[in-house]
Structures are given as structure tokens and as C-alpha cells.
CSV table of C-alpha atoms and ligand atoms in Angstrom, one decimal:
chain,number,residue,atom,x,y,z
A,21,UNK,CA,1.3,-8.2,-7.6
A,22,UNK,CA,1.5,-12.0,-6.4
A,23,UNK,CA,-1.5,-14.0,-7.1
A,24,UNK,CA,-2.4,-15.6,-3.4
A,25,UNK,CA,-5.6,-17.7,-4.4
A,26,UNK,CA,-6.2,-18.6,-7.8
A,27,UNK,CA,-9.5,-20.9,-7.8
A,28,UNK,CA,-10.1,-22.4,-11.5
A,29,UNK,CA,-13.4,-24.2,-12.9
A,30,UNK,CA,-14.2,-25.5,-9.4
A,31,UNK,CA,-17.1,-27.5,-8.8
A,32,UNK,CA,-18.6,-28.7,-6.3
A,33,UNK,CA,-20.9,-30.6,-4.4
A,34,UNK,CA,-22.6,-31.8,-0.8
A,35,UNK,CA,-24.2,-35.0,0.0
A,36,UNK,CA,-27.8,-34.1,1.0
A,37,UNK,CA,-29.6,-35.8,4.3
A,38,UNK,CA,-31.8,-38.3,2.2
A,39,UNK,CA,-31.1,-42.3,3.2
A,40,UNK,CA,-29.7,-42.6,-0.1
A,41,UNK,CA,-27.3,-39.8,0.5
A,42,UNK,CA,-27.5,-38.0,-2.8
A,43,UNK,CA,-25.1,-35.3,-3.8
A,44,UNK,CA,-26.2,-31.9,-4.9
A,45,UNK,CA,-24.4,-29.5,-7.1
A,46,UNK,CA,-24.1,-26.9,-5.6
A,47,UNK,CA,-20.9,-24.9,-7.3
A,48,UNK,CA,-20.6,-25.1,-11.2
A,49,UNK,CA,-17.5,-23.9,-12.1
A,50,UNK,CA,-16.3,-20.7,-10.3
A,51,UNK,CA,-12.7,-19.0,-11.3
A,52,UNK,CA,-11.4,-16.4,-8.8
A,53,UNK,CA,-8.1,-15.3,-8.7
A,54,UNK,CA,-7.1,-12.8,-5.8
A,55,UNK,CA,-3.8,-11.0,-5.4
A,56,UNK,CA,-2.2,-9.8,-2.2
A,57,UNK,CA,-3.1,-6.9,-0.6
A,58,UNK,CA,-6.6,-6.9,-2.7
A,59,UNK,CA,-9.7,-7.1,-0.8
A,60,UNK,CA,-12.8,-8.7,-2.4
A,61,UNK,CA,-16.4,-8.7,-1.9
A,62,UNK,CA,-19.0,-11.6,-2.6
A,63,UNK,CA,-22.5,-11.2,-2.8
A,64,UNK,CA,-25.1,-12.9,-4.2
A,65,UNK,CA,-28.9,-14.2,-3.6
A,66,UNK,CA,-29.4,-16.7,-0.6
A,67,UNK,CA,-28.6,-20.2,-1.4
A,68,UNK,CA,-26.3,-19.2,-4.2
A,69,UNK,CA,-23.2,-21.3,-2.9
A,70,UNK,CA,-21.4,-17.9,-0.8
A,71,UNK,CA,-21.0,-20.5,2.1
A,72,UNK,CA,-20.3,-23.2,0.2
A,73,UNK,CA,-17.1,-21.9,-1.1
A,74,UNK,CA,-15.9,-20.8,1.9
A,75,UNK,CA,-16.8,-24.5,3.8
A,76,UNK,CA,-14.7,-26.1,0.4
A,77,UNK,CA,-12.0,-23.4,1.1
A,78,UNK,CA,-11.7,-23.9,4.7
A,79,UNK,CA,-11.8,-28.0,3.7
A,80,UNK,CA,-14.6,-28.9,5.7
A,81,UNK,CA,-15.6,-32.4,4.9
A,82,UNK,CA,-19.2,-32.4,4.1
A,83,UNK,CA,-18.2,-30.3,0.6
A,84,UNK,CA,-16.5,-32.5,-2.1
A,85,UNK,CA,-14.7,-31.5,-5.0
A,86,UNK,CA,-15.8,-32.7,-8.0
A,87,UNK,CA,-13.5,-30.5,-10.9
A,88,UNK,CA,-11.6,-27.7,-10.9
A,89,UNK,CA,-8.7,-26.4,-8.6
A,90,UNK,CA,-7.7,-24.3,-6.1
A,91,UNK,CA,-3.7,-22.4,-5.5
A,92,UNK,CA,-2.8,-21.2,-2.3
A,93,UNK,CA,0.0,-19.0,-2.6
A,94,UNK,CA,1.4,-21.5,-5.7
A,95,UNK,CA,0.2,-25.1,-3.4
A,96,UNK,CA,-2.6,-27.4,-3.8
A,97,UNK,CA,-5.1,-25.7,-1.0
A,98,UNK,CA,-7.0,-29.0,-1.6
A,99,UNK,CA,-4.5,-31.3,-0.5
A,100,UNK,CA,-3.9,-29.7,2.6
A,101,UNK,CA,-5.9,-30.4,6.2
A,102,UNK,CA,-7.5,-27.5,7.6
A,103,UNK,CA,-4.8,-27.3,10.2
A,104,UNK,CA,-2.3,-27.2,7.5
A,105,UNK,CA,-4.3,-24.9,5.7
A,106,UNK,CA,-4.3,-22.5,8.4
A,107,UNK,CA,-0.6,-22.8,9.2
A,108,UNK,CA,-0.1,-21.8,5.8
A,109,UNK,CA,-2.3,-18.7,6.5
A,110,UNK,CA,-5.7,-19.3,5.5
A,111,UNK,CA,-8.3,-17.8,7.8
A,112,UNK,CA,-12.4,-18.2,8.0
A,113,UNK,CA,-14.7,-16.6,10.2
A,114,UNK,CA,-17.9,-18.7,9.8
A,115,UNK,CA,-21.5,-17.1,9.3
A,116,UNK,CA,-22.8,-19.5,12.5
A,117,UNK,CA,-19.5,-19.5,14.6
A,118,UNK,CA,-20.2,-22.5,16.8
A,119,UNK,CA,-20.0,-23.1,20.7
A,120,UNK,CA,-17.5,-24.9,22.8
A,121,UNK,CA,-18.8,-25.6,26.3
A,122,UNK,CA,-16.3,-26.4,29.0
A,123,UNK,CA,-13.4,-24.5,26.4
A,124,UNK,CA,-12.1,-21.5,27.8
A,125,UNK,CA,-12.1,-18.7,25.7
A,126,UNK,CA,-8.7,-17.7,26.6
A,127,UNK,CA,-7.4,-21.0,26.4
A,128,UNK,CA,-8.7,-21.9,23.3
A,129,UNK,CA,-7.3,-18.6,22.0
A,130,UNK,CA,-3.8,-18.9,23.0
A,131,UNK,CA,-4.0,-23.0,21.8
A,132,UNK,CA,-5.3,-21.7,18.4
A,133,UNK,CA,-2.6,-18.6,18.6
A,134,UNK,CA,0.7,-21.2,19.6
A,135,UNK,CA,-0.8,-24.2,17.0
A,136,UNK,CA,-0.5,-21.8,14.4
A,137,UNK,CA,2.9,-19.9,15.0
A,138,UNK,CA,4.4,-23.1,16.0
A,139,UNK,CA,3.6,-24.4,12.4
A,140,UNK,CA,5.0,-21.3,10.8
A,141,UNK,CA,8.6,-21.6,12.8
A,142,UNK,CA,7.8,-19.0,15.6
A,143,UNK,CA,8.3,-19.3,19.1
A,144,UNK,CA,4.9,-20.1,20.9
A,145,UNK,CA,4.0,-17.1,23.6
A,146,UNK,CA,4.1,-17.8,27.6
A,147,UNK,CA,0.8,-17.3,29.1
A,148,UNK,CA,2.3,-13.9,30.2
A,149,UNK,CA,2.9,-12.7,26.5
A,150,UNK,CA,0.0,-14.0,25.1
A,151,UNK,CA,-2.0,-12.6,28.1
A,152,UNK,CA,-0.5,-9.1,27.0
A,153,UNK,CA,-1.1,-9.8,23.6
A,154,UNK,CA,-4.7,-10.2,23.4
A,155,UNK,CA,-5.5,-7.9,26.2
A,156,UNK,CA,-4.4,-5.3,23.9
A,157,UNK,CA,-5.3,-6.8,20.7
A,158,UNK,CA,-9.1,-7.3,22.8
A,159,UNK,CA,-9.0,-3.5,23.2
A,160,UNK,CA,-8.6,-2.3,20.0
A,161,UNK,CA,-11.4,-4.5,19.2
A,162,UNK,CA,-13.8,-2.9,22.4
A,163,UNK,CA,-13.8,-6.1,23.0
A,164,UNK,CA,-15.1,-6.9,26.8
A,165,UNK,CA,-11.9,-8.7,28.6
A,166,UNK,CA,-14.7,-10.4,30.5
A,167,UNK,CA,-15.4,-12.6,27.3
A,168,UNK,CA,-12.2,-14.3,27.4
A,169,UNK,CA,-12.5,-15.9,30.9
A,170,UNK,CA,-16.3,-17.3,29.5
A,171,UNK,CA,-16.5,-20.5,27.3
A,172,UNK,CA,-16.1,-20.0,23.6
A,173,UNK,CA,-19.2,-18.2,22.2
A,174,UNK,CA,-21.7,-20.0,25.4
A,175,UNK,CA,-24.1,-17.3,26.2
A,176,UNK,CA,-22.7,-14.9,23.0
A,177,UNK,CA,-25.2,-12.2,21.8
A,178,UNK,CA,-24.7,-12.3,17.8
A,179,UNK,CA,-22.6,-9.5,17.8
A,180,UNK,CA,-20.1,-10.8,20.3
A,181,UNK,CA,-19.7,-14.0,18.7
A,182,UNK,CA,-18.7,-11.8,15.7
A,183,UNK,CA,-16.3,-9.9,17.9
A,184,UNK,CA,-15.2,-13.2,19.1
A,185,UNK,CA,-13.8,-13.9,15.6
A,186,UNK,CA,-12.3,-10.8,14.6
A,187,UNK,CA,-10.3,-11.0,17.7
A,188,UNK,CA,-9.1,-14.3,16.9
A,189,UNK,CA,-8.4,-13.4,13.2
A,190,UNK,CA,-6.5,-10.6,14.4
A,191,UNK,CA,-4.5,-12.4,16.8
A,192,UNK,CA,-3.7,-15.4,14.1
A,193,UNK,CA,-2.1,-12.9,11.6
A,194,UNK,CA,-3.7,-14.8,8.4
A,195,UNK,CA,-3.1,-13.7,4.6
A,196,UNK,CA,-6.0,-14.5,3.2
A,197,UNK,CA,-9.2,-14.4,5.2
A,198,UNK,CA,-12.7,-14.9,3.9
A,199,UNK,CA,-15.7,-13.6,6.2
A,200,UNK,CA,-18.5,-15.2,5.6
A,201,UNK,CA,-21.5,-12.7,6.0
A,202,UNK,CA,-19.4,-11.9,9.8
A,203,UNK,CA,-21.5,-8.3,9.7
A,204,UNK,CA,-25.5,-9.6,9.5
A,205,UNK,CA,-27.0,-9.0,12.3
A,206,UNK,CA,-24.6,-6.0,13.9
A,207,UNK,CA,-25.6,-3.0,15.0
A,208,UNK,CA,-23.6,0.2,13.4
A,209,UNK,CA,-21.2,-0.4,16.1
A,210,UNK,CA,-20.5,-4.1,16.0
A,211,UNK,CA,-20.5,-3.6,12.3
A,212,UNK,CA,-17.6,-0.7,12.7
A,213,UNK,CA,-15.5,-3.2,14.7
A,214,UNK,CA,-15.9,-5.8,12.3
A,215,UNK,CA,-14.6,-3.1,9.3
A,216,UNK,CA,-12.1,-1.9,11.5
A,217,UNK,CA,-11.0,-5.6,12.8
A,218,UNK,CA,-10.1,-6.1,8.9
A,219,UNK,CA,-9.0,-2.7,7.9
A,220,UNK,CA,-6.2,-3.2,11.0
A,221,UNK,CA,-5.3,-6.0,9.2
A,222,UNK,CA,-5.0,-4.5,5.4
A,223,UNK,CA,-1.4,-4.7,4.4
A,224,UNK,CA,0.5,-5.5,0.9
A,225,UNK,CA,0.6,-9.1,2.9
A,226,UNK,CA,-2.9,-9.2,3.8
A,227,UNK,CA,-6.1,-10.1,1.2
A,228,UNK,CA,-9.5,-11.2,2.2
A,229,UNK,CA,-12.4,-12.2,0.6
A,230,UNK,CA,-15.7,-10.6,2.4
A,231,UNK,CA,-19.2,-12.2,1.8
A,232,UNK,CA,-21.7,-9.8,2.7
A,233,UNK,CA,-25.3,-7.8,2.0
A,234,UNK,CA,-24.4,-4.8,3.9
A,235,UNK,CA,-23.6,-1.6,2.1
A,236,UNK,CA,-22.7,-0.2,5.0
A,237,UNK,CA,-19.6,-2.2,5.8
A,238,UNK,CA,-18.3,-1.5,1.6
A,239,UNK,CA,-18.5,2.3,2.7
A,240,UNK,CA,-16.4,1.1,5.6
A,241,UNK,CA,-13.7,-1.4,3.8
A,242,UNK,CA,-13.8,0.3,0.9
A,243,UNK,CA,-13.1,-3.3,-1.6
A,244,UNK,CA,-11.0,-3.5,-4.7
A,245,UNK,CA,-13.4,-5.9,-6.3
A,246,UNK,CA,-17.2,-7.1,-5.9
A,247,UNK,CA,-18.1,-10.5,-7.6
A,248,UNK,CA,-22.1,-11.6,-8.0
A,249,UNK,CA,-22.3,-15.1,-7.3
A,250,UNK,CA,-25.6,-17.0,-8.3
A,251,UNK,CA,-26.9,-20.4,-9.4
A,252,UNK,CA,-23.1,-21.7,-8.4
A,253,UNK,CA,-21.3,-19.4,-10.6
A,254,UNK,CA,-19.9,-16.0,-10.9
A,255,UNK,CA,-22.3,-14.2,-13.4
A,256,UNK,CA,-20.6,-10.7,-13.1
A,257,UNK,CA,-17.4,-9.3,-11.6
A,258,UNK,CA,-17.0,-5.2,-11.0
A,259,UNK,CA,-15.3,-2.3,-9.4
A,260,UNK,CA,-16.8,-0.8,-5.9
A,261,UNK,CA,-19.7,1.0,-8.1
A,262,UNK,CA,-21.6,-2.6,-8.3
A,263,UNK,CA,-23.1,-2.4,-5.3
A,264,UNK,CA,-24.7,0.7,-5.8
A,265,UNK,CA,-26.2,-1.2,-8.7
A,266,UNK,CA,-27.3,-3.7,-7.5
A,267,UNK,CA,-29.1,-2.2,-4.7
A,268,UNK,CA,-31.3,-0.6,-7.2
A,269,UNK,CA,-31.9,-3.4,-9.2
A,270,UNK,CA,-31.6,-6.5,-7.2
A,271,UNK,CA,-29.6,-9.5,-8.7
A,272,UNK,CA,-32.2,-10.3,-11.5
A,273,UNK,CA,-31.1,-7.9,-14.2
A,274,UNK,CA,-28.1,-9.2,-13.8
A,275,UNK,CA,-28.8,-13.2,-13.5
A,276,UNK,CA,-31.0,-11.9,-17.0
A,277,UNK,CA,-27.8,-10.6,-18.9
A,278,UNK,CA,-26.1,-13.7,-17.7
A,279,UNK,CA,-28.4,-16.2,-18.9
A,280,UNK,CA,-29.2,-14.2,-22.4
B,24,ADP,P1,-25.4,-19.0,0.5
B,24,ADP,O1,-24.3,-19.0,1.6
B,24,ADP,O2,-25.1,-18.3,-0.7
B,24,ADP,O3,-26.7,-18.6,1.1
B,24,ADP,P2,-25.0,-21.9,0.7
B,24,ADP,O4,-23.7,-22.1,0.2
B,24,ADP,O5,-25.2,-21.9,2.2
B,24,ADP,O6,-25.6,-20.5,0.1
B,24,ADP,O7,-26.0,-23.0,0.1
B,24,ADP,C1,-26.1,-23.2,-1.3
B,24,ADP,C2,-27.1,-24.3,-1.6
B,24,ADP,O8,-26.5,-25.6,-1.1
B,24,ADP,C3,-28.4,-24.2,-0.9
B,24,ADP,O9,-29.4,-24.6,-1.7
B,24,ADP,C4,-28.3,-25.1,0.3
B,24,ADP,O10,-29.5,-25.5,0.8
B,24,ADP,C5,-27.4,-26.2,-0.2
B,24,ADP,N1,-26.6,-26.8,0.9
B,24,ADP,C6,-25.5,-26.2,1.5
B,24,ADP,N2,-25.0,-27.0,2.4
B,24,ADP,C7,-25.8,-28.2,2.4
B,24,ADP,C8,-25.7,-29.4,3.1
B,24,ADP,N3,-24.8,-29.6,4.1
B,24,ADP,N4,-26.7,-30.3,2.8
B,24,ADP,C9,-27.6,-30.1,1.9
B,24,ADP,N5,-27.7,-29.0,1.1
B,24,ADP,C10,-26.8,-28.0,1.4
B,25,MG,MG1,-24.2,-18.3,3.5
């Protein structure tokens, strides 16, 4: 199988808010290496650095890298803007997915939708297509047509905003996506969507990267790999089974093996 994102002894860190601007380590050498069609799982105790490698994946410009590297599909993902980056097929859904007053979400859709299939060589849609398109894409998702003619996320319960970017990931076709913790705070149902917003997606072209606490949405997705991410590092890497483990015993036994 082709290796898709191989991440090796990357370290990084974020400027803090003090006057003097001090950076923090926050990531001390992680190595990940994800193949297509393979779904992974991250988890690991709050604070650990879960969003932090998503923000340095996704290239956003508070998180620097200070060693270590990161292949997207055989390129520098480093080098690349975050537009390039998602031309290329790179996908996040944030944990806080932000607001855009006075952006329709429609419009917004469709400008993120053409953006990225322009960059890839494909004809952009007509309002007509793309209207087709995410009408239908928007009800495989149960997701409320009414939210597309409202501004992006404004007025958004939780579980719509997480809606909000399943639909969009759906609709941007990515090969890699990384959720960062997209289920917390879903009810069962939400949390199905989400599951089946990324099982819709799960092809031999298609591997993600899934940060999340919830049980419930493994049973649903069903990952190839779980990876336990603490103190900036990966301390443990397993089969499905792990998180039946470490429900029982919580991440210390584990952080304990790992510093012995
Ligand atoms: P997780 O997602 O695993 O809960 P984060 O990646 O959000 O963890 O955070 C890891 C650590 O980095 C935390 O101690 C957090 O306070 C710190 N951190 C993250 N972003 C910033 C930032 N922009 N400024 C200062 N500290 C930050
Ligand atoms: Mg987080």
C-alpha cells in the first residue's frame, strides 16, 4: 500500500501570550506514517498536543516547526500554503470550527468546492450543478437544507457546526482528513452522521486520521490503528483492541510503561 503521510521526528512548538513571546514545546518528536485507505485513531489526555498536530498539519501559523518532517503523498507538506495543501488533498475539520458572519453558507461552500477542483484541473460547477450537488450530498448527511442559506456556523448548535464540516469534507473529496475530536459533544445521532460522513468517504483513495474520546464512534468507524499521544509524543501504538484498554485503565499505566 502507498504511504500518504509519513511524519518523522517532528517537533514542535507555539509562541505563548507573554510580552516576551516565549515559545513552548509542545510536540517532541512524533513519527506517524499512514498508508492509503487506512484509517487511524488519536487519543490521548487533554493538553497532550492532539490539536497541535493537526493546527502544524493544516499549516496554521501560530505552530512552528522546530525538527523533524512531514511527506504528503512523497512532497514537503511543510513547504506548502494551506491552500496548496488542500488542493493537494489535505482536509481538517477543526475541534472549534469558527464563524463567518455576512458569508453565506452556500456560497462559501461552492467558493471552497470550485478553489479546490480548480487547483486539481477540474472544471468548477455552475451554481446549478453545485446546487444539485450539495443538495444531495446535504441529504445523505440529514443535513437541514435550511443551513445552507444561513451564514457559516452563525447561530450553529454544536452538533450542526459538526454537520457543517462533514458536509464540506464530503463535498471537497480530500485523501487524507484528520478530525479533530469532530464527535464531542454529539448526541448518538449527530455522532452516527459524523461516522457515516467518513465511512461514505472510506475508499483505497481515502485515509484519515480521527482524534477522539468516544468509544462509541470506534464501534462505528471501526479504525485500522489507535495511537496514544501524551506529553508531545506517541508513547504506544495498537490494533482496535486499545481502546477497550485504555478505557479500563486510563492513560497512566501506559504513560508508566513508557517512562520506565
Ligand atoms: P490537546 O488537543 O491534546 O488537548 P493541544 O494541542 O490543544 O492539546 O495543546 C497542547 C498544549 O499546548 C497545551 O498545554 C496547550 O495549552 C498548549 N497550547 C496549544 N496552543 C497554544 C497556543 N496558541 N498558545 C499557548 N499554548 C498553547
Ligand atoms: Mg484538542
Amino acid at each position: 500500500m502507498k504511504t500518504i503521510l509519513k511524519i518523522k521526528n517532528l517537533h514542535v512548538s507555539v509562541k505563548d501570550e507573554s510580552p516576551e513571546g516565549h515559545c513552548k514545546a509542545i510536540l517532541n518528536g512524533i513519527n506517524l506514517s499512514i498508508s492509503s485507505g487506512e484509517t487511524h485513531v488519536l487519543m490521548g489526555p487533554n493538553g497532550s498536543g492532539k490539536s497541535t498536530l493537526s493546527y502544524v498539519l493544516s499549516g496554521h501559523p501560530d505552530y512552528k516547526v522546530t525538527a523533524g518532517s512531514v511527506l504528503f503523498k512523497g512532497q514537503n507538506l511543510l513547504s506548502l500554503t494551506p491552500d496548496a495543501r488542500a488542493a493537494a488533498g489535505l482536509f481538517l475539520a477543526f475541534q472549534a470550527p469558527i464563524e463567518l458572519p455576512g458569508v453565506n453558507n452556500a456560497n462559501f461552500l461552492k467558493t471552497a468546492v470550485n478553489s479546490v477542483r480548480k487547483a486539481r484541473g477540474q472544471e468548477e460547477l455552475d451554481s446549478l450543478k453545485f446546487l444539485k450537488l450539495v443538495k444531495e450530498t446535504a441529504k445523505k448527511l440529514s443535513f437541514s437544507s435550511d443551513m445552507l442559506k444561513r451564514n457559516v456556523n452563525v447561530g450553529f448548535s454544536g452538533g450542526e457546526k459538526k454537520r457543517n464540516e462533514v458536509l464540506q469534507m464530503s463535498l471537497l473529496h480530500p485523501s487524507f482528513a484528520i478530525l479533530d475530536e469532530t464527535d464531542s459533544g454529539l448526541d448518538i445521532d449527530a455522532l452516527r452522521v459524523v461516522a457515516e460522513g467518513v465511512k461514505s468517504l472510506k475508499s483505497t483513495e481515502f485515509s484519515s486520521l480521527i482524534i477522539t474520546h468516544h468509544q462509541k464512534l470506534l464501534d462505528y468507524i471501526r479504525p485500522d490503528y489507535i495511537h496514544v499521544l501524551a506529553k508531545g509524543r506517541i508513547i504506544h501504538s495498537g490494533g482496535p483492541e486499545l481502546s477497550k484498554r485504555i478505557e479500563k485503565e486510563g492513560y497512566s499505566r501506559l504513560l508508566g510503561e513508557f517512562d520506565a
